[in-house]
Amino acid sequence: MKYAVVPLLFLSVNPHAGATGERDLRLRADSLARVIVILDTHIDVPDVLREKWEDISKRLPDGEFDYPRAKEGGLKAAFMSVFIDAAEEKNGTANASAEALIDMVGSFSRSWPEKFAPAVTGADVLRIAGEGRIALCMGMENGAPLEGKIANVSHFYDRGIRYITLAHAKDNHLSDSSYDSTRTWHGLSPFGKRVVAEMNRVGMMVDVSHISDDAFYQVMEVSRAPAIASHSSCRFFTPGFERNMSDDMIRLLAKNGGVIQISFGSSFLAGWYRPKELAARNIIEEHLATLRLTRQDSAGKAYERAYLREHPLGYADVTDVVAHIRHVADLVGVDHVGLGSDFDGAGEEMPTGLKDVSAYPNLIYHLLRAGFNEEEITRICGGNLLRVWAQVERVAEEIRSGK
Ligand SMILES: [Zn+2]
């Protein structure tokens, strides 16, 4: 699929271009982070604030996103995740929860207008970044809030949602989930296929993260526009983990013009992490069972935290993120990879050297060390996603004008 390249995203001239020594590389990384559009497609802070309200305009002692750290990290735009737990489809609360979370994200820009502003187009992102504020976009993680009504796609588009992750941890009424072995639909449901077509028509990005392999391949058949994986990594490094994308899937995603936004959680990055995590979980669950507790009880959660403090699993490293980016770049080219951290959404498993939104300059430093040039880094950090977003809007215009 052909697409136009988004104009260069440098906001000013980088004074350190060309330097190669270790200290110079740091300076180059820091100044690059300041001037390029760093756009992260998956930050889960709304879900954290739903549990416990915090003032994210100020530096927080914990958590992975707040304004001061985002500025330090050079973050220009963040897709705030409107995350709906899989259980909410059955409870009938999904739609109301989505509305409440969208209101909450809107309140960030209203409460702190000098710091945040809402963005619903790539042009908004560039303007807001140029003003020194952080652009807040929205993606809906789980299609459950559509509640079987196709008109809800354009409703949520009008509310500012610019991508929908079709399913989350369980099969829902749109799609099967990679985490659910039920395989209710063997891919997408008939309604899910209509939703993909409607998202194409209104100009919303289809997010293939979390869905089953069958559902992914069906999205590739149905969608007229390129798709995104808002927060997924490469299965090459985590064999058997369906939540990540296989090489074959990445090839097809790229062939259709799409982009995989690499997720930073250690379990997504490092093959050794998940078996270790599952082994620890078994030990914890066996112990809790003797006390007639589960990991969901507050006493169970406290025990799990204490156990993991004493028996730490370890972490992947920022260089693992670079390895995933290199893998995609070697496979399909540097135009089809970006950043979808899952900050505040992946538990306590962010990699060493990339613990929160202040650390993007360190990632850029390691990308430079790995031999990526500044133009490539500009694409990886946000340019690719902006290109796909613009293409999705062009396809919508074509569909609406009957082409
Ligand atoms: Zn997720």
CSV table of C-alpha atoms and ligand atoms in Angstrom, one decimal, residues 42 44 141 168 210 231 243 342, ligand 1:
chain,number,residue,atom,x,y,z
A,42,HIS,CA,-0.3,3.2,25.3
A,44,ASP,CA,-2.6,3.4,31.3
A,141,GLU,CA,-8.7,-0.8,25.1
A,168,HIS,CA,-8.8,-7.4,25.9
A,210,HIS,CA,-4.5,-8.4,22.5
A,231,HIS,CA,1.3,-2.2,22.5
A,243,ARG,CA,0.0,-11.8,22.9
A,342,ASP,CA,2.2,0.3,28.5
B,1,ZN,ZN,-3.0,-4.1,27.3
